[in-house]
């Protein structure tokens, strides 16, 4: 008796430009506050996180610059570049805020992945590379 095992290959969207343009340091795992059509579009890999960044406002983390293209089934008007709230703990938020303000680091989205039927985002603190460093990494 052969059992058919369904291997769920859920898409993992990576930001390869961030690894090339920044020296990445500490990373965090955050949840994202999404709408239903956005989750379906992420399942279909219709996401561009290349120009994304994380902005801190009033003690909360907001994801900016990520484009989620709507599917054809969406009948109402949607905004693909809207800001999305990141779900982090207070110690993580304070650590990100301190490092971006005092050390001058940038918080970037690295990867979108699935974990127990939830969409998660891996964000990382990074310092920009100079042209010399980029040539060295090539």
CSV table of C-alpha atoms in Angstrom, one decimal:
chain,number,residue,atom,x,y,z
A,1,UNK,CA,0.0,0.0,0.0
A,2,UNK,CA,1.5,3.3,-1.1
A,3,UNK,CA,0.6,6.4,0.7
A,4,UNK,CA,0.4,9.6,-1.4
A,5,UNK,CA,2.1,12.3,0.6
A,6,UNK,CA,1.3,15.8,-0.5
A,7,UNK,CA,4.4,17.9,-0.3
A,8,UNK,CA,3.3,21.4,0.0
A,9,UNK,CA,5.8,23.6,-1.8
A,10,UNK,CA,4.8,27.0,-0.6
A,11,UNK,CA,6.7,29.9,-2.2
A,12,UNK,CA,9.5,31.6,-0.4
A,13,UNK,CA,10.2,35.1,-1.7
A,14,UNK,CA,13.7,36.3,-1.1
A,15,UNK,CA,15.4,39.7,-1.4
A,16,UNK,CA,18.8,38.9,-3.0
A,17,UNK,CA,19.5,42.6,-3.6
A,18,UNK,CA,19.6,43.2,0.2
A,19,UNK,CA,22.4,40.7,0.6
A,20,UNK,CA,24.4,42.4,-2.2
A,21,UNK,CA,23.9,46.0,-1.1
A,22,UNK,CA,24.1,45.7,2.7
A,23,UNK,CA,26.1,44.0,5.4
A,24,UNK,CA,23.4,42.2,7.2
A,25,UNK,CA,23.5,41.8,11.0
A,26,UNK,CA,20.9,40.7,13.5
A,27,UNK,CA,17.6,39.3,12.0
A,28,UNK,CA,14.1,39.1,13.4
A,29,UNK,CA,11.0,37.1,12.5
A,30,UNK,CA,7.8,39.1,12.2
A,31,UNK,CA,4.2,38.5,11.3
A,32,UNK,CA,2.5,40.8,8.8
A,33,UNK,CA,-1.0,42.2,9.0
A,34,UNK,CA,-2.5,41.3,5.6
A,35,UNK,CA,-5.8,41.4,3.8
A,36,UNK,CA,-7.3,38.2,2.2
A,37,UNK,CA,-6.4,39.1,-1.4
A,38,UNK,CA,-2.8,39.8,-0.3
A,39,UNK,CA,-2.5,36.3,1.2
A,40,UNK,CA,-3.7,34.8,-2.1
A,41,UNK,CA,-1.3,36.9,-4.1
A,42,UNK,CA,1.6,35.8,-1.8
A,43,UNK,CA,0.7,32.2,-2.4
A,44,UNK,CA,0.9,32.8,-6.1
A,45,UNK,CA,4.3,34.5,-5.7
A,46,UNK,CA,3.1,37.9,-7.0
A,47,UNK,CA,5.2,39.9,-4.5
A,48,UNK,CA,8.2,42.2,-5.1
A,49,UNK,CA,10.2,43.0,-1.9
A,50,UNK,CA,13.2,44.4,-3.6
A,51,UNK,CA,12.4,48.1,-2.8
A,52,UNK,CA,11.0,47.4,0.7
A,53,UNK,CA,12.1,48.8,4.0
A,54,UNK,CA,10.9,48.9,7.6
A,55,UNK,CA,10.0,52.3,9.2
A,56,UNK,CA,9.4,52.9,12.9
A,57,UNK,CA,6.5,55.2,13.8
A,58,UNK,CA,5.0,55.7,17.3
A,59,UNK,CA,6.5,52.5,18.7
A,60,UNK,CA,5.3,50.3,15.9
A,61,UNK,CA,7.1,48.8,12.8
A,62,UNK,CA,5.6,49.5,9.4
A,63,UNK,CA,6.5,47.7,6.2
A,64,UNK,CA,6.9,50.2,3.3
A,65,UNK,CA,7.6,49.8,-0.4
A,66,UNK,CA,6.6,46.2,-0.9
A,67,UNK,CA,4.4,45.6,-4.0
A,68,UNK,CA,1.8,42.8,-3.8
A,69,UNK,CA,0.1,42.5,-7.2
A,70,UNK,CA,-3.6,41.7,-7.0
A,71,UNK,CA,-5.0,38.5,-8.7
A,72,UNK,CA,-7.5,38.7,-11.5
A,73,UNK,CA,-10.3,37.5,-9.2
A,74,UNK,CA,-10.2,40.8,-7.1
A,75,UNK,CA,-13.1,42.8,-8.3
A,76,UNK,CA,-12.8,45.9,-6.1
A,77,UNK,CA,-10.1,48.6,-6.2
A,78,UNK,CA,-7.0,47.7,-4.1
A,79,UNK,CA,-3.7,49.5,-3.3
A,80,UNK,CA,-0.7,47.3,-4.0
A,81,UNK,CA,1.8,49.6,-2.3
A,82,UNK,CA,0.0,50.2,0.9
A,83,UNK,CA,1.9,50.2,4.3
A,84,UNK,CA,1.5,47.1,6.3
A,85,UNK,CA,2.0,46.7,10.1
A,86,UNK,CA,4.6,44.3,11.4
A,87,UNK,CA,3.8,42.2,14.4
A,88,UNK,CA,6.8,42.1,16.8
A,89,UNK,CA,7.3,41.9,20.5
A,90,UNK,CA,8.2,45.1,22.5
A,91,UNK,CA,11.8,44.0,23.2
A,92,UNK,CA,12.3,43.4,19.5
A,93,UNK,CA,10.7,46.8,18.6
A,94,UNK,CA,13.0,48.6,21.1
A,95,UNK,CA,16.1,46.9,19.8
A,96,UNK,CA,15.3,47.8,16.2
A,97,UNK,CA,14.4,51.4,17.1
A,98,UNK,CA,17.7,51.8,19.0
A,99,UNK,CA,19.9,50.4,16.3
A,100,UNK,CA,18.2,52.4,13.5
A,101,UNK,CA,18.4,55.7,15.5
A,102,UNK,CA,21.7,55.4,17.3
A,103,UNK,CA,23.9,53.2,15.1
A,104,UNK,CA,22.5,54.4,11.8
A,105,UNK,CA,21.5,50.9,10.5
A,106,UNK,CA,18.7,50.2,8.1
A,107,UNK,CA,16.0,47.6,8.7
A,108,UNK,CA,15.3,45.6,5.5
A,109,UNK,CA,12.9,42.7,4.6
A,110,UNK,CA,15.0,39.6,3.6
A,111,UNK,CA,12.5,36.8,3.1
A,112,UNK,CA,8.7,36.1,3.1
A,113,UNK,CA,7.9,32.5,4.0
A,114,UNK,CA,5.1,30.4,5.5
A,115,UNK,CA,5.2,29.0,9.0
A,116,UNK,CA,2.2,26.9,10.3
A,117,UNK,CA,-0.2,28.5,7.7
A,118,UNK,CA,0.9,32.0,8.7
A,119,UNK,CA,2.8,34.4,6.5
A,120,UNK,CA,6.1,35.5,8.2
A,121,UNK,CA,8.7,38.1,7.2
A,122,UNK,CA,12.3,37.8,8.1
A,123,UNK,CA,13.8,41.3,8.6
A,124,UNK,CA,17.4,42.2,9.2
A,125,UNK,CA,19.4,45.1,10.3
A,126,UNK,CA,22.0,46.1,7.7
A,127,UNK,CA,24.7,48.7,7.0
A,128,UNK,CA,25.1,49.9,3.4
A,129,UNK,CA,28.1,48.8,1.4
A,130,UNK,CA,30.3,51.1,-0.6
A,131,UNK,CA,31.1,50.4,-4.2
A,132,UNK,CA,34.5,48.9,-3.2
A,133,UNK,CA,32.7,46.4,-0.9
A,134,UNK,CA,30.2,45.4,-3.7
A,135,UNK,CA,33.1,44.7,-6.1
A,136,UNK,CA,34.8,42.6,-3.5
A,137,UNK,CA,31.6,40.5,-3.0
A,138,UNK,CA,31.3,39.9,-6.8
